[in-house]
Coordinates of C-alpha atoms (C1' of nucleotides) in Angstrom, one line a residue:
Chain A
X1 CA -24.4 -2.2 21.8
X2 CA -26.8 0.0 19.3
X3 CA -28.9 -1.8 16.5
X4 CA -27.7 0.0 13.7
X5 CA -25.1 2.7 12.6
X6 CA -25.5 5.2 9.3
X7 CA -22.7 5.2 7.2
X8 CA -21.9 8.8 8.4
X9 CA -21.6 7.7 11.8
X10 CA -18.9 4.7 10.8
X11 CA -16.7 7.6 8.8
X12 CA -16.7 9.9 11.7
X13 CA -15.8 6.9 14.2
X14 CA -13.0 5.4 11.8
X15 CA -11.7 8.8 10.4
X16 CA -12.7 7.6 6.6
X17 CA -15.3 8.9 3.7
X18 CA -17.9 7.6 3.1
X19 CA -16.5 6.8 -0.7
X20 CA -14.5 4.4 1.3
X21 CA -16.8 2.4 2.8
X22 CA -18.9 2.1 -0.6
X23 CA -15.6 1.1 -2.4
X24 CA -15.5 -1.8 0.4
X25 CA -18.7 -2.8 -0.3
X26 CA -18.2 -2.5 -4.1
X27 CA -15.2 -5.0 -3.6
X28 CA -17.8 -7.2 -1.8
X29 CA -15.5 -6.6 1.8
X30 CA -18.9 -6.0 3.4
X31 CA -22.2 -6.8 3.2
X32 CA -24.7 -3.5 5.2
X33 CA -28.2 -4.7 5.3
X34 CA -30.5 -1.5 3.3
X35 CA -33.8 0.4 4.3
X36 CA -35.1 1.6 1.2
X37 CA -31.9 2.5 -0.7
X38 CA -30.0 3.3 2.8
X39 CA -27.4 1.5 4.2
X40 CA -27.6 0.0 7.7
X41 CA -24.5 -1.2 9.5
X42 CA -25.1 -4.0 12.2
X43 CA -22.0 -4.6 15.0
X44 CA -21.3 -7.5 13.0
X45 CA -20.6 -5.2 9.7
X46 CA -19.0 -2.6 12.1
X47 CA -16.5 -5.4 13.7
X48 CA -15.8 -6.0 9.9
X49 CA -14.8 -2.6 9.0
X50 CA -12.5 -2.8 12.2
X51 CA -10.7 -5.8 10.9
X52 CA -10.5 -4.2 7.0
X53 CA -9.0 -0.9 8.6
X54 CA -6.6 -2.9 10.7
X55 CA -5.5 -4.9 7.5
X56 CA -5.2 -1.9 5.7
X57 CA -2.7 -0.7 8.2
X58 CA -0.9 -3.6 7.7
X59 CA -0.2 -2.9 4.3
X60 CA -2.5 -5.4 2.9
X61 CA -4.3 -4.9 -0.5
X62 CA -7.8 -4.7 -0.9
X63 CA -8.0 -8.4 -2.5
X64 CA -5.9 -9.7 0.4
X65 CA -8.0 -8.4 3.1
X66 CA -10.9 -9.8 1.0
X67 CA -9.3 -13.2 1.6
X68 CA -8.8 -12.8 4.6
X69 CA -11.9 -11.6 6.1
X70 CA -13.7 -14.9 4.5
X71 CA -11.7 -16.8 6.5
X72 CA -13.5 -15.1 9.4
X73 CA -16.9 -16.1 8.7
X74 CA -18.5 -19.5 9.4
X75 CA -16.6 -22.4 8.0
X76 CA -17.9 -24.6 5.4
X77 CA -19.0 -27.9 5.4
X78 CA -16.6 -29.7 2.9
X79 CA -13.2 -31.2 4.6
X80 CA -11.7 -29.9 1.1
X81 CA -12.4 -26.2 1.8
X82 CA -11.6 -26.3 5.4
X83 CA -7.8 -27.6 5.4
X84 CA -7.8 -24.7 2.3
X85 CA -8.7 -22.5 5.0
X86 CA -6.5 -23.6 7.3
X87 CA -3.3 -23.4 4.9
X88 CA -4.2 -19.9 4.2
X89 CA -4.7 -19.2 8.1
X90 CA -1.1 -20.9 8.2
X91 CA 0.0 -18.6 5.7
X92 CA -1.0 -15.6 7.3
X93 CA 0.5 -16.3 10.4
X94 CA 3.9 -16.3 9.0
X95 CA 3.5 -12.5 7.0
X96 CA 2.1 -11.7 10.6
X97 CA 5.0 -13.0 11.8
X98 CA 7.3 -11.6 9.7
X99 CA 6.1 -7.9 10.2
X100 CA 6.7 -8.7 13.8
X101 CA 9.9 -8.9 12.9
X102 CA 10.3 -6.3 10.6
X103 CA 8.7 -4.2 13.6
X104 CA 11.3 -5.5 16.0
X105 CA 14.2 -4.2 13.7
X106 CA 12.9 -1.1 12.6
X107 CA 12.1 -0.3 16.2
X108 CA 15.6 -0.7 17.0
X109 CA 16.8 1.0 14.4
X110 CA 14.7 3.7 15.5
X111 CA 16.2 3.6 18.8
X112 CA 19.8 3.5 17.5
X113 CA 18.6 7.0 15.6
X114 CA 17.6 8.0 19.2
X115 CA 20.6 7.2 20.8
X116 CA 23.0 9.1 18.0
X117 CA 20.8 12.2 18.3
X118 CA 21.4 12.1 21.8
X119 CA 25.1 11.8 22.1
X120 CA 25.2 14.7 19.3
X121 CA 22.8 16.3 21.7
X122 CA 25.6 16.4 24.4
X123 CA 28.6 17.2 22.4
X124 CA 26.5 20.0 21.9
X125 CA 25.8 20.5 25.3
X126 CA 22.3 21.3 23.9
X127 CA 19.5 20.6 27.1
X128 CA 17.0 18.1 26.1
X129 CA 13.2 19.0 27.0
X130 CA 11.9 15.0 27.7
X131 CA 12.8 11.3 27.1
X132 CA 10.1 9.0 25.5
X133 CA 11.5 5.9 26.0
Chain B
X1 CA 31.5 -9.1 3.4
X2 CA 31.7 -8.1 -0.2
X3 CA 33.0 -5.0 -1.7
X4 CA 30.3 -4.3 -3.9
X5 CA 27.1 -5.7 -5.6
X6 CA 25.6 -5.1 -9.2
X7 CA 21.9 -4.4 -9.4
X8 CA 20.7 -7.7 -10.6
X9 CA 22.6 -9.6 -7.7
X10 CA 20.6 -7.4 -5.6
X11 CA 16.9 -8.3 -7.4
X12 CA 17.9 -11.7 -7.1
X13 CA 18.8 -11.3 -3.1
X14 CA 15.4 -9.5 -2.7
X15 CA 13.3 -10.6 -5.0
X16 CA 12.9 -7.1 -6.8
X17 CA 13.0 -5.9 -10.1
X18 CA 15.9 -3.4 -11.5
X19 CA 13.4 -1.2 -12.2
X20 CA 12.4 -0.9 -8.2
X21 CA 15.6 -0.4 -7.2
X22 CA 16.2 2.3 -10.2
X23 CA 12.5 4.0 -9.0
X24 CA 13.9 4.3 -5.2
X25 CA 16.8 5.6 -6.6
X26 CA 14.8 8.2 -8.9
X27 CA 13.2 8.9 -5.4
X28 CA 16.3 9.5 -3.7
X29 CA 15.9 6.5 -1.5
X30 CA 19.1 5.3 -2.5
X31 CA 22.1 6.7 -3.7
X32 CA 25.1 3.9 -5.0
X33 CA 28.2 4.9 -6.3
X34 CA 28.7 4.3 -10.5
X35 CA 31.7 3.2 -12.2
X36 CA 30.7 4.8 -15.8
X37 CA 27.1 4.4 -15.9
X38 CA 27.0 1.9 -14.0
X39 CA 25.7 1.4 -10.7
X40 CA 27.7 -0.2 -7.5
X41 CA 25.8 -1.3 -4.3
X42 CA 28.3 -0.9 -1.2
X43 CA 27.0 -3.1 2.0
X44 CA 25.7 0.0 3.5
X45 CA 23.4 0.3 -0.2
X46 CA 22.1 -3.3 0.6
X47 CA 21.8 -2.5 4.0
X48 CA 19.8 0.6 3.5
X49 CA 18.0 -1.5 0.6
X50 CA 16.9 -4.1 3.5
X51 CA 15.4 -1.1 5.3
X52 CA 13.5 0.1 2.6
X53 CA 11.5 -3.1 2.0
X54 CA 10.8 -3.3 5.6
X55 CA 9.0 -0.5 5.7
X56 CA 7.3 -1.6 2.1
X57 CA 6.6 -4.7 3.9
X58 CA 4.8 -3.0 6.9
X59 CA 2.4 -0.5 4.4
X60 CA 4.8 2.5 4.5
X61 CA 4.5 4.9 1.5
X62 CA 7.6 5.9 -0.4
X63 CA 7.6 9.3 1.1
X64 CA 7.2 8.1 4.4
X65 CA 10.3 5.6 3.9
X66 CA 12.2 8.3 2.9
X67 CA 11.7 10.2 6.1
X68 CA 12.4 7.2 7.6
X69 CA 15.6 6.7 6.7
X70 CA 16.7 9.8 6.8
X71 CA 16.9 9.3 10.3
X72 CA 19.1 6.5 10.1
X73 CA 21.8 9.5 8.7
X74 CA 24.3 10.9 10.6
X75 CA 22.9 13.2 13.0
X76 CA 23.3 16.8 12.2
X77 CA 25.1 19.5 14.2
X78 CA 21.4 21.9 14.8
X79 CA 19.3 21.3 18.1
X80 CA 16.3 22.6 16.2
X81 CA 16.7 19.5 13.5
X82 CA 18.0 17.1 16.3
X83 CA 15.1 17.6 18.2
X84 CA 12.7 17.1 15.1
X85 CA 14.3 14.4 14.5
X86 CA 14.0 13.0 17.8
X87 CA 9.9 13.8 17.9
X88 CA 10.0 12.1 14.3
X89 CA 11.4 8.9 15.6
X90 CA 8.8 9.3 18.6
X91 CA 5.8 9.5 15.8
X92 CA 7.3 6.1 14.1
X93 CA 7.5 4.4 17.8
X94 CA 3.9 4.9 17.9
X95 CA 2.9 4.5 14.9
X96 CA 4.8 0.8 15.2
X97 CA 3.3 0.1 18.7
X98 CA 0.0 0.2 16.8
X99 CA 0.9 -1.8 14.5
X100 CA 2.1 -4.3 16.4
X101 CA -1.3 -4.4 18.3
X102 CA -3.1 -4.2 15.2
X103 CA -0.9 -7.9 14.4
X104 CA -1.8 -9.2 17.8
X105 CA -5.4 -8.5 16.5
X106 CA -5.1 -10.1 13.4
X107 CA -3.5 -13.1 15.3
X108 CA -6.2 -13.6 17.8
X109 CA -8.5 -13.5 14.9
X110 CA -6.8 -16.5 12.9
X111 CA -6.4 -18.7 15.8
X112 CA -10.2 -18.3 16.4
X113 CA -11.1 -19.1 12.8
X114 CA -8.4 -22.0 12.8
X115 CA -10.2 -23.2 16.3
X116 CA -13.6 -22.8 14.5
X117 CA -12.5 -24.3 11.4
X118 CA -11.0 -27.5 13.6
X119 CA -14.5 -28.0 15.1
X120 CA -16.1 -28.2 12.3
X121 CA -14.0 -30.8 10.9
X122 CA -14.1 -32.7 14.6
X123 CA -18.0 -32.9 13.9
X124 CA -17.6 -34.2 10.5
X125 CA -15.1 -36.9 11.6
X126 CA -12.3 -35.6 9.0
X127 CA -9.1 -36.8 10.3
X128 CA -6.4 -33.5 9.8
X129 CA -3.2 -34.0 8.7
X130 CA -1.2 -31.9 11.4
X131 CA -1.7 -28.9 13.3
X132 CA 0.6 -25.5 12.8
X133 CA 0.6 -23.9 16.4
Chain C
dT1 C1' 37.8 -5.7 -32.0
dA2 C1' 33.6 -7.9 -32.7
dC3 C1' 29.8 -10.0 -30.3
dG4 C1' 26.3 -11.1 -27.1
dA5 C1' 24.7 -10.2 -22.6
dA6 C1' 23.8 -6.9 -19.2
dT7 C1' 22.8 -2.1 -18.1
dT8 C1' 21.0 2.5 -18.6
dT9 C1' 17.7 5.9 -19.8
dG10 C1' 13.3 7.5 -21.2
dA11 C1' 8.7 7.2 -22.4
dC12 C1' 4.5 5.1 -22.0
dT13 C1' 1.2 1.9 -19.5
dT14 C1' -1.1 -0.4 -15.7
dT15 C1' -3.1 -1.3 -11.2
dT16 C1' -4.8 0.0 -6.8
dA17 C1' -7.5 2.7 -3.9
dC18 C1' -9.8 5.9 -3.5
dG19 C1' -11.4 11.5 -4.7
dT20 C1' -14.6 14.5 -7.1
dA21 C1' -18.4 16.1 -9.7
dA22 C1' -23.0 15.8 -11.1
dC23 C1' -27.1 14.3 -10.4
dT24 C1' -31.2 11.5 -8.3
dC25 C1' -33.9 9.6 -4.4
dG26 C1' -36.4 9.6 0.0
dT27 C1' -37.8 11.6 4.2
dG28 C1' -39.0 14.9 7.9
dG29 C1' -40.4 19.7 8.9
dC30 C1' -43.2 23.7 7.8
Chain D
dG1 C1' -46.7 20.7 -1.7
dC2 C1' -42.2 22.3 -1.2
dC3 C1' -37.6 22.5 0.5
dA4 C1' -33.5 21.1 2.7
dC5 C1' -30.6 17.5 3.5
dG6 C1' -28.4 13.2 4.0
dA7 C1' -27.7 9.2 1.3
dG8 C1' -27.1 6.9 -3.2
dT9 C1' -25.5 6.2 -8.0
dT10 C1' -22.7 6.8 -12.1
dA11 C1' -18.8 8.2 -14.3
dC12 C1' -14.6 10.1 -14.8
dG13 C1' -10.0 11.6 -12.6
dT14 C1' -5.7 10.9 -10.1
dA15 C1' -1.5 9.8 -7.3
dA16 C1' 1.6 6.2 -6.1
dA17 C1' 4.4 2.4 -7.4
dA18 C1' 5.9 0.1 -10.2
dG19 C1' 5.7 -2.8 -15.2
dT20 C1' 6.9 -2.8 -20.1
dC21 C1' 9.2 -1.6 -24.1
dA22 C1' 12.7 0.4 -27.1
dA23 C1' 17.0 2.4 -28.1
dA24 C1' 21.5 3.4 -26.8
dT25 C1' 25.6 2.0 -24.0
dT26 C1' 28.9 -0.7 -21.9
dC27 C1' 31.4 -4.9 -20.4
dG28 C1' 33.5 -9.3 -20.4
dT29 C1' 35.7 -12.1 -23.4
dA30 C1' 36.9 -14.8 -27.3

DNA sequence: TACGAATTTGACTTTTACGTAACTCGTGGC
DNA sequence: GCCACGAGTTACGTAAAAGTCAAATTCGTA
């Protein structure tokens, strides 16, 4: 596990700009430690980005990935703020859980597509080259 | 199964506004028929309605929704589009595996801020008041 | 057929999530 | 000391996805 990684190296490995990652830590979604003026990522801030980009693809906005990423760090000492936390963890689990569902039907309406293009396929007596599923 | 529906039956089903269901329309998402001016929703409208709010719902883009259910059509009579279409629905498949990994993620994540969360409270003696999973 | 409620269309505005341009700063190599 | 170069900052721009508002229709119905 490196030490540190340049902002450059995080674009290249996540497939972002570098505008991206400064936007994130505009919208205080991360925190990089600085030499000088220069940011320096730590695993820790790396992991983050992980989680951000894997909310992003999830369809969450920035201010709900913001929220959710606190939930990740470590919990506070007041019995008030940590049931909080655990209704929004609750909370999250059921989207989560309903985009698992959404998944499940739109993956089988993808596969209903499949099927109908097949069949045509044959009426046309058209070869197929390969079969993904 | 009803006939038709009007547009503000459907906002009310879905939780929408008119103006959403006019903008998919604008983007040729949808296409109901009109009596006059105005517009009627066949099942196959809602249906296709449902679809498109999955997709919202999992971070698809408008474009990429209409792609999407474009699919869904009747499969044309061309092997060159048939097969297209089949790689299409191939991209989508992987593109919703990912996700679906990218929820497991998440998940994992939540349950180990929940545990951490539920520790903390353990060492400060709060009683909870129930527990989700 | 007159009225109020619902609908339609069109234009303009807003928010989000960055992109782009223009410039500065700091550092290593020669 | 100068230059190249990556990184930083500031400010403005923009595309997508609606929200909002106004004006014109249209519909059910009394």
């Amino acid at each position: 596990m490196r030490e540190h990684y340049t902002i450059t190296e995080l674009t290249r490995e996540f497939g972002i700009s570098t505008r991206t990652i400064r936007f994130y830590e505009d919208e205080g979604l991360i925190h990089p430690i600085r030499r000088g003026r220069t940011r320096l990522f730590r695993p820790s801030d790396r992991n983050l980005l992980k989680n951000i980009l894997r909310g992003k693809r999830l369809g969450f906005a920035i201010s709900e990935i913001r929220e959710i990423v606190q939930m990740y760090r470590e919990p506070p000492g007041e019995a008030g703020q940590l049931r909080a936390i655990l209704r929004k963890v609750a909370d999250r689990r059921g989207e989560l859980e309903q985009k698992r569902r959404d998944i499940d039907d739109m993956l089988g309406e993808l596969e209903a597509a499949e099927e109908a293009c097949l069949t045509r396929m044959a009426e046309l007596g058209v070869g197929q080259t390969s079969r993904s599923g």
